Amino acid sequence: MKLVKYLKPYWFFAVMTPLTMIGEVLIDLILPTLMSKIVDEGVLGHNFELILRTGLMMLGCAVIGGICGVGSSAFSGATSHSFSRDLRNDAFSKVMDLSFQQTDKFTTGSLVTRMTTDINLIQQFVDLVLRIFVRSFMMFAGGIIMMLRLNIDFGIVLVIALPIELIAMFIIVGKASPLFKTLQKKLDKVNSVVQENVSGARVVKAYVREDFETKRFSKANDDLTQTALKVQKTMAILGPILTIVLNISVVAIIFIGGEKIQAQASDMKIGSIMAAITYITQILHSITMVSMMFQSITRAKASAERINEILETEPEIISGKDKIDSIGEIEFENVDFYYPGFEGKTVINNLNLKIKKGENIAILGSTGSGKTSLINLIARFYDVSSGTLKIDGKDIREIDLNSLRDKISIVMQKTELFSGTVSSNLRWGNEEASEDEMKKAAEIAEAFEFIDNMPDKFEGYVAEKGASLSGGQKQRMSIARSILKKPDVLIFDDSTSALDLSTEARLRRKLFESMKGTTVITIAQRIASIKNCDRIAVIDDGNLVAIGTHDELLETSEVYRDIYESQTKKGDVVNA
Ligand code: TTP
Ligand code: MG
């Protein structure tokens, strides 16, 4: 397994676990023999001093055994938990490196299940291997040796009991194994229904789909229960079989032992019979442990495959080497773009566009025309399919990804806020920002007033995904956040759609006054929002159909004129 390398840093703990375990098992193996000595020589031989001495020895052994036991638990715990922490960290940072496309392919639900349940299962498995495997193997072998040492005649019980037990175990575990994989898939299903519904709770309520979704959950849950029960039923047969074999073995030992004592044929004593009974219990019990291990292996193997799938996914976007500390000119040169996996369905066609430093440019186009896709290329969320995108003359693929994104602020079409305070959200892109800078940014974004009206102001709590804010408040918070980052390129993807026109106009005026020198790219649906921009690029179906100032476009572009007229008719345009 490839995950073994995660154990390496903890090899000392990993080795100490079985070593201390050996101590514990040795003591477990010695105790019954000591006990038989007390019975045979002490009680039957009326030797009180021997009883006392051996009793004290047993006590001492038990204490040492206990210490070893605690030690091995502690060592295996340290190993398996550190192992799973490292694995989770690695898997998480891998998930962070994945492109949007790749995250979508895994689905959020499955990623979360993999990061939690699956890693837990692997961790339990590591724990089990370190402790139970060594323990049951030693118990098994040691028990047989100790039992035969007591009296070789007990061997006959082993010869009959062991094969029956082993065969039963293999048949039943073999039957149950495939079910474990199914179990995991059913669990996945339950988790993803929960995930989807919890994060979409508002929509579920709005569409009064609670009953439907509850039914869907019930079904997934029932499925899981059915499979779990099937596993349980299959495994349930094993217990009684083991008990029957054990009981018959005990009877056989008493019978053989009793016969020998009666016949006085060998040095068989009562104490030996008692010890043998303990040993056969330990031996058969160790087989049960091994069967548990087999179950765990099957589950852990499925989980390890799922984790490996994450770890082995190569990030689609690979960072270039050249660090940059500013972004000036952005140039699209014959850029074609289609989403990975959708060859032939080009979203952007042969685009040529030069955006100058400090320019205030707008992108206008109907829904689905490719505006968001276009700006996604600038932050390199995707790579161009052909042609080149250049930043100050350099191919964007040669630029260090972090240094590129450090200089760009995007206010996404779908605002993303995080649970935390207002100020932690605003400082997202610039942790060192001072109180004043933060307030200034909020002021520009027209967010100061509503934040100031919140009971705790900038220390007020924002719920997950900004659920405690209105749509327009969320947009203004996101804008303030992007301003605070002080980027070279500021991109607004339809980010003022939830604001009324006069608020929007105020915001834009303040923005341009305070952010001179910053390249601002604004995507908008309403001409009113952008008519004062330096240039407006009109995109239609992935093609750049016209570019110029508002006045120029009214003259030259029919598409633009159509949009303008459709909006003015509604009385939508005000002078910004
Ligand atoms: P967008 O670039 O998202 O279109 P848009 O931003 O102009 O539209 P809107 O004003 O509604 O925000 O999409 C262009 C095409 O690309 C569209 O057909 C959907 C497709 N597309 C994908 O296939 N995968 C994606 O991840 C995205 C964002 C879009
Ligand atoms: Mg869009």
XYZ file of C-alpha atoms and ligand atoms in Angstrom:
606
model
C 0.000 0.000 0.000
C 1.202 3.431 -0.959
C 0.014 4.957 2.251
C 2.708 3.119 4.219
C 5.043 6.066 3.705
C 2.851 8.053 6.075
C 3.885 5.653 8.846
C 7.581 6.296 8.353
C 7.981 9.351 10.595
C 6.398 7.360 13.405
C 8.355 4.163 12.912
C 9.626 4.262 16.504
C 6.115 4.261 17.948
C 5.037 1.768 15.340
C 7.806 -0.644 16.373
C 7.295 -0.048 20.085
C 3.645 -1.063 19.882
C 4.234 -4.743 19.042
C 7.285 -4.844 21.311
C 5.343 -3.770 24.379
C 2.529 -5.976 23.173
C 4.903 -8.957 23.276
C 5.427 -8.233 26.966
C 1.716 -8.195 27.604
C 1.079 -11.418 25.695
C 3.982 -13.255 27.334
C 2.491 -12.461 30.706
C -0.960 -13.554 29.585
C 0.645 -16.814 28.528
C 2.573 -17.335 31.776
C -0.320 -16.628 34.137
C -2.342 -19.837 33.508
C 0.798 -21.954 34.087
C 1.470 -20.173 37.363
C -2.146 -20.740 38.271
C -1.827 -24.454 37.561
C 1.259 -24.528 39.771
C -0.713 -23.019 42.641
C -3.452 -25.625 42.246
C -1.288 -28.668 41.623
C 1.605 -28.011 43.991
C 0.183 -25.498 46.426
C -3.425 -26.501 47.042
C -3.141 -30.224 46.354
C 0.331 -30.400 47.967
C -0.797 -28.294 50.990
C 2.168 -25.979 50.446
C 0.993 -22.619 51.767
C 4.295 -20.871 51.238
C 4.311 -21.837 47.550
C 0.768 -20.516 47.143
C 1.823 -17.209 48.641
C 5.031 -16.952 46.609
C 3.417 -17.871 43.315
C 0.447 -15.654 44.075
C 2.730 -12.673 44.586
C 4.534 -13.551 41.388
C 1.222 -13.588 39.534
C 0.390 -10.203 40.979
C 3.760 -8.801 39.880
C 3.288 -10.279 36.410
C -0.184 -8.789 36.157
C 1.172 -5.336 37.008
C 3.958 -5.598 34.403
C 1.440 -6.917 31.878
C -0.835 -4.004 32.622
C 1.973 -1.505 32.102
C 2.913 -3.157 28.810
C -0.741 -3.088 27.763
C -1.128 0.600 28.513
C 2.193 1.272 26.755
C 1.205 -0.545 23.591
C -2.155 1.251 23.472
C -0.403 4.582 23.888
C 2.202 3.785 21.236
C -0.320 2.513 18.717
C -2.575 5.477 19.415
C 0.295 7.891 18.831
C 1.175 6.111 15.596
C -2.270 5.787 14.101
C -3.482 9.260 15.036
C -0.345 11.007 13.780
C -0.585 8.901 10.643
C -4.164 9.911 9.997
C -3.450 13.571 10.752
C -0.660 13.684 8.162
C -2.770 11.842 5.648
C -5.690 14.202 6.163
C -3.419 17.231 5.807
C -1.963 15.926 2.575
C -5.313 14.979 1.149
C -6.688 18.395 2.089
C -3.882 20.350 0.483
C -4.318 18.180 -2.597
C -8.002 19.053 -2.671
C -7.030 22.732 -2.451
C -4.785 22.301 -5.503
C -7.458 20.710 -7.634
C -9.047 22.750 -10.361
C -12.771 23.555 -10.211
C -13.349 20.868 -12.778
C -11.623 18.204 -10.699
C -13.391 19.106 -7.461
C -16.708 18.914 -9.269
C -15.864 15.471 -10.565
C -15.278 14.083 -7.076
C -18.339 15.935 -5.687
C -18.132 17.806 -2.407
C -19.966 15.096 -0.477
C -17.608 12.383 -1.519
C -14.549 14.514 -0.772
C -15.792 15.126 2.740
C -16.572 11.426 3.287
C -13.132 10.515 2.058
C -11.420 13.038 4.287
C -13.315 11.870 7.378
C -14.847 8.380 7.390
C -12.371 6.785 5.027
C -9.321 8.129 6.789
C -10.814 7.052 10.127
C -11.244 3.522 8.817
C -7.644 3.411 7.665
C -6.549 4.739 11.020
C -8.498 2.032 12.847
C -6.914 -0.503 10.588
C -3.391 0.734 11.383
C -4.239 0.566 15.068
C -5.636 -2.930 14.672
C -2.660 -4.234 12.722
C -0.164 -2.839 15.192
C -1.926 -4.271 18.217
C -4.274 -7.095 17.350
C -2.266 -8.714 14.606
C 0.825 -9.219 16.728
C -1.256 -10.067 19.723
C -3.428 -12.688 18.099
C -0.533 -14.284 16.273
C 1.492 -14.575 19.469
C -1.510 -15.755 21.461
C -2.186 -18.357 18.831
C 1.353 -19.717 18.556
C 2.238 -19.191 22.219
C -1.014 -20.748 23.407
C -0.376 -23.885 21.341
C 3.181 -24.216 22.649
C 2.201 -23.642 26.273
C -0.673 -26.076 26.018
C 1.464 -28.820 24.511
C 4.105 -28.188 27.151
C 1.511 -28.817 29.847
C 0.699 -32.134 28.317
C 1.353 -33.344 24.811
C -1.909 -35.285 24.836
C -3.926 -32.074 24.614
C -2.611 -31.861 21.056
C -5.430 -34.071 19.847
C -7.987 -31.416 20.828
C -6.082 -28.829 18.792
C -5.794 -31.089 15.765
C -9.556 -31.398 15.609
C -10.739 -27.999 16.838
C -8.403 -25.701 14.890
C -9.227 -26.835 11.332
C -12.977 -26.655 12.018
C -12.662 -23.165 13.366
C -10.341 -21.896 10.625
C -12.495 -23.306 7.824
C -15.631 -21.785 9.340
C -13.903 -18.435 9.599
C -12.636 -18.406 6.022
C -16.002 -19.344 4.576
C -17.922 -16.740 6.548
C -15.463 -13.868 6.224
C -15.120 -14.668 2.522
C -18.879 -14.275 2.199
C -18.991 -11.035 4.147
C -16.013 -9.302 2.474
C -17.735 -8.130 -0.698
C -20.514 -6.724 1.433
C -18.114 -4.335 3.125
C -17.414 -2.534 -0.130
C -21.134 -2.161 -0.711
C -21.497 -0.902 2.821
C -19.043 1.900 2.114
C -20.878 2.952 -1.040
C -24.185 3.043 0.791
C -22.584 5.196 3.449
C -21.368 7.541 0.714
C -24.916 7.889 -0.511
C -26.269 8.706 2.950
C -23.534 11.273 3.457
C -24.103 12.984 0.160
C -27.850 13.293 0.738
C -27.125 14.866 4.122
C -24.490 17.166 2.647
C -26.666 18.353 -0.194
C -29.661 19.000 2.020
C -27.860 20.712 4.840
C -26.048 23.098 2.526
C -29.157 23.631 0.432
C -31.534 23.750 3.383
C -33.012 27.084 2.354
C -33.909 25.921 -1.107
C -35.311 22.671 0.231
C -37.624 24.651 2.506
C -38.509 27.198 -0.146
C -39.666 24.505 -2.514
C -41.355 22.596 0.298
C -39.306 19.578 -0.603
C -38.711 18.444 2.983
C -40.968 15.406 2.622
C -39.423 14.399 -0.648
C -35.885 14.857 0.612
C -36.697 13.103 3.888
C -37.991 10.167 1.880
C -34.865 10.219 -0.243
C -32.777 10.179 2.911
C -34.871 7.367 4.418
C -34.287 5.305 1.344
C -30.529 5.799 1.427
C -30.556 5.182 5.154
C -32.633 1.990 4.782
C -30.291 0.794 2.093
C -27.367 1.288 4.421
C -29.167 -0.491 7.254
C -30.118 -3.421 5.002
C -26.529 -3.910 3.929
C -25.249 -3.503 7.474
C -27.775 -6.087 8.683
C -26.759 -8.466 5.936
C -23.142 -8.156 7.053
C -24.216 -8.637 10.641
C -26.303 -11.717 9.801
C -23.465 -13.329 7.900
C -20.993 -12.591 10.629
C -23.464 -13.654 13.353
C -23.090 -17.330 12.423
C -19.411 -17.138 13.265
C -19.926 -16.409 16.976
C -22.054 -19.492 17.814
C -19.796 -21.771 15.736
C -16.790 -20.550 17.683
C -18.595 -21.002 21.001
C -19.670 -24.544 20.126
C -16.157 -25.490 19.043
C -14.804 -23.928 22.227
C -17.260 -25.732 24.489
C -16.651 -29.093 22.848
C -12.904 -28.485 23.150
C -13.255 -27.717 26.854
C -15.267 -30.876 27.389
C -12.670 -32.821 25.399
C -9.845 -31.426 27.517
C -11.625 -32.318 30.747
C -12.373 -35.758 29.361
C -8.815 -36.432 28.214
C -7.367 -34.942 31.397
C -9.787 -36.829 33.628
C -9.055 -40.124 31.885
C -5.324 -39.596 32.360
C -5.686 -38.712 36.031
C -7.861 -41.750 36.644
C -5.491 -44.039 34.820
C -2.543 -42.303 36.501
C -0.875 -42.916 33.170
C 0.997 -39.639 33.110
C 1.695 -36.680 35.376
C -1.625 -35.072 34.490
C -3.006 -32.900 37.303
C -6.144 -30.808 37.838
C -4.207 -27.545 37.551
C -2.949 -28.528 34.091
C -6.512 -29.131 32.958
C -7.540 -25.682 34.222
C -4.591 -24.057 32.457
C -5.299 -25.964 29.242
C -8.865 -24.672 29.276
C -7.574 -21.113 29.540
C -5.113 -21.721 26.716
C -7.655 -23.189 24.334
C -9.888 -20.186 25.037
C -7.001 -17.857 24.201
C -6.120 -19.749 21.019
C -9.659 -19.815 19.688
C -10.190 -16.224 20.730
C -7.120 -15.157 18.758
C -8.707 -16.687 15.660
C -11.781 -14.526 16.220
C -9.470 -11.528 16.405
C -7.901 -12.484 13.096
C -11.343 -12.690 11.534
C -12.024 -9.153 12.753
C -8.790 -8.122 11.119
C -9.890 -9.543 7.814
C -13.032 -7.455 7.978
C -10.999 -4.391 8.724
C -8.591 -5.107 5.881
C -11.438 -5.244 3.393
C -12.900 -1.974 4.565
C -9.544 -0.224 4.886
C -8.524 -1.370 1.417
C -11.589 0.183 -0.141
C -10.963 3.371 1.828
C -7.278 3.480 0.910
C -8.218 3.267 -2.764
C -10.554 6.204 -2.351
C -7.875 8.267 -0.611
C -5.299 7.325 -3.204
C -7.645 8.552 -5.893
C -7.401 12.006 -4.333
C -3.660 11.877 -3.708
C -2.905 10.690 -7.215
C -4.964 13.284 -9.035
C -2.535 15.547 -10.850
C -3.529 19.204 -10.540
C -4.583 20.463 -13.975
C -3.197 23.915 -13.417
C 0.536 23.782 -12.793
C 2.248 26.876 -11.511
C 4.911 28.555 -13.653
C 8.288 29.588 -12.265
C 8.480 33.353 -12.804
C 7.350 35.361 -9.809
C 5.783 38.703 -10.681
C 5.207 41.681 -8.422
C 2.831 43.650 -10.557
C 0.366 43.185 -13.361
C 0.283 45.771 -16.118
C -1.009 44.880 -19.513
C -3.217 41.852 -20.085
C -3.372 40.574 -23.635
C -5.513 37.856 -25.191
C -3.950 36.603 -28.422
C -6.130 34.393 -30.634
C -7.563 32.753 -27.541
C -9.909 29.810 -27.931
C -11.356 28.186 -24.872
C -13.536 25.217 -24.112
C -14.090 23.545 -20.755
C -11.885 20.490 -20.249
C -13.779 17.441 -21.429
C -16.028 19.484 -23.727
C -13.836 19.612 -26.825
C -15.557 21.153 -29.784
C -17.916 23.209 -27.643
C -15.880 26.414 -27.632
C -17.005 28.987 -25.118
C -14.564 31.636 -26.362
C -13.673 31.956 -30.044
C -10.468 33.461 -31.361
C -10.462 36.350 -28.938
C -8.008 39.234 -29.315
C -8.094 41.857 -26.622
C -5.546 44.103 -24.970
C -6.353 45.537 -21.560
C -4.045 48.387 -20.611
C -2.739 49.070 -17.133
C -5.152 51.177 -15.106
C -7.873 50.840 -17.687
C -11.462 50.699 -16.635
C -12.987 48.201 -18.988
C -16.416 46.599 -19.071
C -17.555 43.324 -20.536
C -21.126 43.206 -21.654
C -22.993 40.274 -23.056
C -26.099 38.212 -22.651
C -26.305 35.372 -20.203
C -24.173 32.386 -21.197
C -22.099 34.413 -23.648
C -18.819 33.503 -21.920
C -18.060 36.497 -19.683
C -17.309 34.530 -16.519
C -15.277 32.044 -18.533
C -13.205 34.895 -19.937
C -12.209 36.324 -16.569
C -11.603 32.847 -15.161
C -8.731 32.698 -17.623
C -7.140 35.849 -16.214
C -6.904 34.337 -12.720
C -5.842 31.087 -14.374
C -8.637 28.999 -12.907
C -8.484 27.397 -16.341
C -5.910 27.427 -19.108
C -6.608 28.639 -22.621
C -7.282 25.814 -25.086
C -5.302 27.521 -27.837
C -3.688 30.895 -28.396
C -1.948 32.732 -25.581
C -2.862 34.897 -22.686
C -0.022 37.267 -21.822
C 0.632 39.307 -18.714
C 3.087 42.111 -19.556
C 4.202 40.146 -22.572
C 4.786 36.928 -20.651
C 2.756 33.771 -21.201
C 0.540 33.357 -18.133
C 1.582 29.709 -17.886
C 5.147 30.756 -17.094
C 4.090 32.882 -14.145
C 4.117 31.690 -10.571
C 0.478 31.048 -9.757
C 0.434 32.502 -6.249
C 2.210 35.684 -7.273
C -0.303 36.082 -10.094
C -3.378 35.565 -7.954
C -1.926 37.788 -5.236
C -2.239 40.711 -7.606
C -5.799 39.974 -8.697
C -9.043 40.442 -6.788
C -12.145 38.824 -8.120
C -15.580 39.479 -6.795
C -17.269 36.344 -7.989
C -20.694 36.214 -9.477
C -21.730 33.981 -6.615
C -20.411 35.654 -3.483
C -18.555 33.444 -1.064
C -18.231 34.549 2.529
C -17.015 32.442 5.400
C -18.226 31.942 8.930
C -16.428 34.375 11.226
C -16.492 38.056 12.008
C -17.052 40.825 9.483
C -13.467 41.914 9.918
C -12.039 38.408 9.433
C -14.000 38.221 6.188
C -12.808 41.599 4.964
C -9.207 40.857 5.904
C -9.316 37.623 3.947
C -7.071 38.910 1.225
C -4.920 41.168 3.371
C -4.416 40.140 6.946
C -2.171 43.065 7.787
C -4.716 45.686 6.811
C -5.170 48.300 9.525
C -8.474 49.171 11.134
C -8.578 52.397 9.134
C -7.844 50.738 5.834
C -10.587 48.254 6.527
C -13.108 50.957 7.319
C -12.042 52.892 4.238
C -12.592 49.855 2.024
C -16.008 49.298 3.574
C -16.772 52.966 2.975
C -15.889 52.735 -0.719
C -17.929 49.574 -1.100
C -20.954 51.294 0.447
C -20.796 48.694 3.206
C -19.749 50.871 6.118
C -23.201 51.992 7.043
C -24.850 48.626 7.372
C -21.841 47.149 9.152
C -21.841 50.091 11.539
C -25.511 49.445 12.229
C -24.874 45.846 13.206
C -24.829 45.369 17.015
C -21.198 44.291 17.061
C -20.121 46.306 14.031
C -16.910 44.978 12.529
C -16.756 42.244 15.136
C -20.261 41.098 14.216
C -20.676 37.468 13.295
C -21.200 36.357 9.707
C -22.843 32.952 9.369
C -21.564 30.241 7.055
C -21.668 31.416 3.424
C -22.809 34.820 4.683
C -26.282 33.461 5.313
C -26.960 36.153 7.891
C -26.641 38.940 5.306
C -28.861 40.157 2.507
C -27.828 39.545 -1.088
C -26.784 43.164 -1.592
C -24.929 43.213 1.735
C -23.018 40.107 0.733
C -22.050 41.701 -2.561
C -20.845 44.863 -0.863
C -18.873 42.862 1.721
C -17.204 40.945 -1.094
C -16.399 44.182 -2.876
C -14.908 45.679 0.289
C -12.845 42.545 0.723
C -11.515 42.799 -2.810
C -10.647 46.479 -2.418
C -8.795 45.827 0.844
C -6.525 43.404 -0.976
C -5.160 46.344 -3.011
C -4.776 44.370 -6.196
C -3.397 45.495 -9.539
C -6.391 44.005 -11.280
C -9.872 44.178 -9.843
C -12.547 42.053 -11.453
C -16.243 42.416 -10.772
C -18.321 39.584 -12.138
C -21.847 40.919 -12.076
C -21.105 41.970 -8.503
C -23.505 44.829 -8.184
C -26.536 43.069 -9.598
C -28.270 43.112 -6.215
C -27.745 46.842 -5.632
C -30.143 49.555 -6.637
C -28.868 51.804 -9.357
C -28.099 54.841 -7.241
C -26.140 52.850 -4.644
C -24.281 51.191 -7.465
C -23.479 54.528 -9.083
C -22.170 55.943 -5.803
C -20.058 52.864 -5.255
C -18.517 53.025 -8.683
C -17.726 56.705 -8.419
C -15.931 56.263 -5.091
C -14.166 53.223 -6.419
C -12.639 54.978 -9.396
C -11.615 57.985 -7.359
C -9.768 55.893 -4.830
C -8.377 53.160 -7.027
C -6.630 55.129 -9.772
C -3.980 53.041 -11.464
C -5.838 49.797 -10.763
C -7.114 47.922 -13.775
C -10.817 47.346 -13.255
C -12.715 44.801 -15.301
C -16.448 44.973 -14.805
C -18.899 42.411 -16.063
C -22.412 43.699 -16.172
C -25.783 43.058 -17.676
C -27.052 46.627 -17.298
C -25.589 49.289 -19.555
C -26.369 51.846 -16.856
C -23.735 50.208 -14.664
C -20.952 50.599 -17.151
C -21.671 53.329 -19.614
C -18.921 55.526 -18.168
C -16.181 52.931 -18.528
C -13.122 53.711 -20.689
C -14.052 50.913 -23.039
C -16.861 48.415 -23.276
C -16.275 45.014 -24.875
C -19.398 43.369 -26.214
C -19.305 39.576 -26.164
C -21.804 37.504 -28.043
C -21.675 33.734 -27.974
C -17.969 33.707 -27.175
C -17.084 36.252 -29.854
C -15.873 39.755 -29.245
C -18.297 41.585 -31.523
C -17.560 45.202 -30.679
C -15.392 47.354 -28.494
C -15.313 51.073 -27.757
C -16.809 53.771 -25.575
C -20.515 53.977 -24.952
C -20.961 56.658 -27.541
C -18.841 54.903 -30.146
C -20.721 51.666 -29.659
C -24.081 53.341 -30.005
C -22.858 54.513 -33.403
C -21.172 51.378 -34.626
C -22.595 48.292 -32.956
C -26.020 47.021 -33.687
C -25.861 44.441 -30.906
C -25.017 47.177 -28.408
C -27.736 49.433 -29.697
C -30.265 46.613 -29.337
C -29.281 45.979 -25.752
C -29.336 49.675 -24.997
C -32.737 50.174 -26.489
C -34.214 47.163 -24.726
C -33.000 48.584 -21.431
C -33.941 52.215 -21.980
C -37.436 51.253 -22.958
C -37.891 49.914 -19.476
C -36.636 53.251 -18.176
C -33.735 51.362 -16.661
C -30.881 53.683 -17.546
C -29.997 56.510 -15.232
C -27.071 58.786 -15.507
C -24.321 57.421 -13.379
P -20.282 31.691 -18.686
O -18.923 32.095 -19.049
O -20.543 31.385 -17.263
O -21.331 32.753 -19.197
P -21.640 34.207 -18.654
O -20.820 34.498 -17.463
O -21.500 35.113 -19.804
O -23.166 34.095 -18.259
P -23.945 34.830 -17.069
O -24.197 36.222 -17.495
O -25.220 34.074 -16.959
O -23.107 34.730 -15.858
O -20.702 30.406 -19.526
C -20.446 30.269 -20.900
C -20.747 28.852 -21.310
O -19.851 27.977 -20.680
C -22.137 28.396 -20.946
O -22.653 27.693 -22.069
C -21.928 27.435 -19.814
C -20.539 26.943 -20.018
N -19.845 26.649 -18.762
C -19.365 25.377 -18.515
O -19.540 24.473 -19.326
N -18.677 25.133 -17.352
C -18.467 26.117 -16.421
O -17.832 25.855 -15.376
C -18.966 27.436 -16.690
C -18.754 28.563 -15.709
C -19.651 27.644 -17.869
Mg -21.180 34.756 -15.518
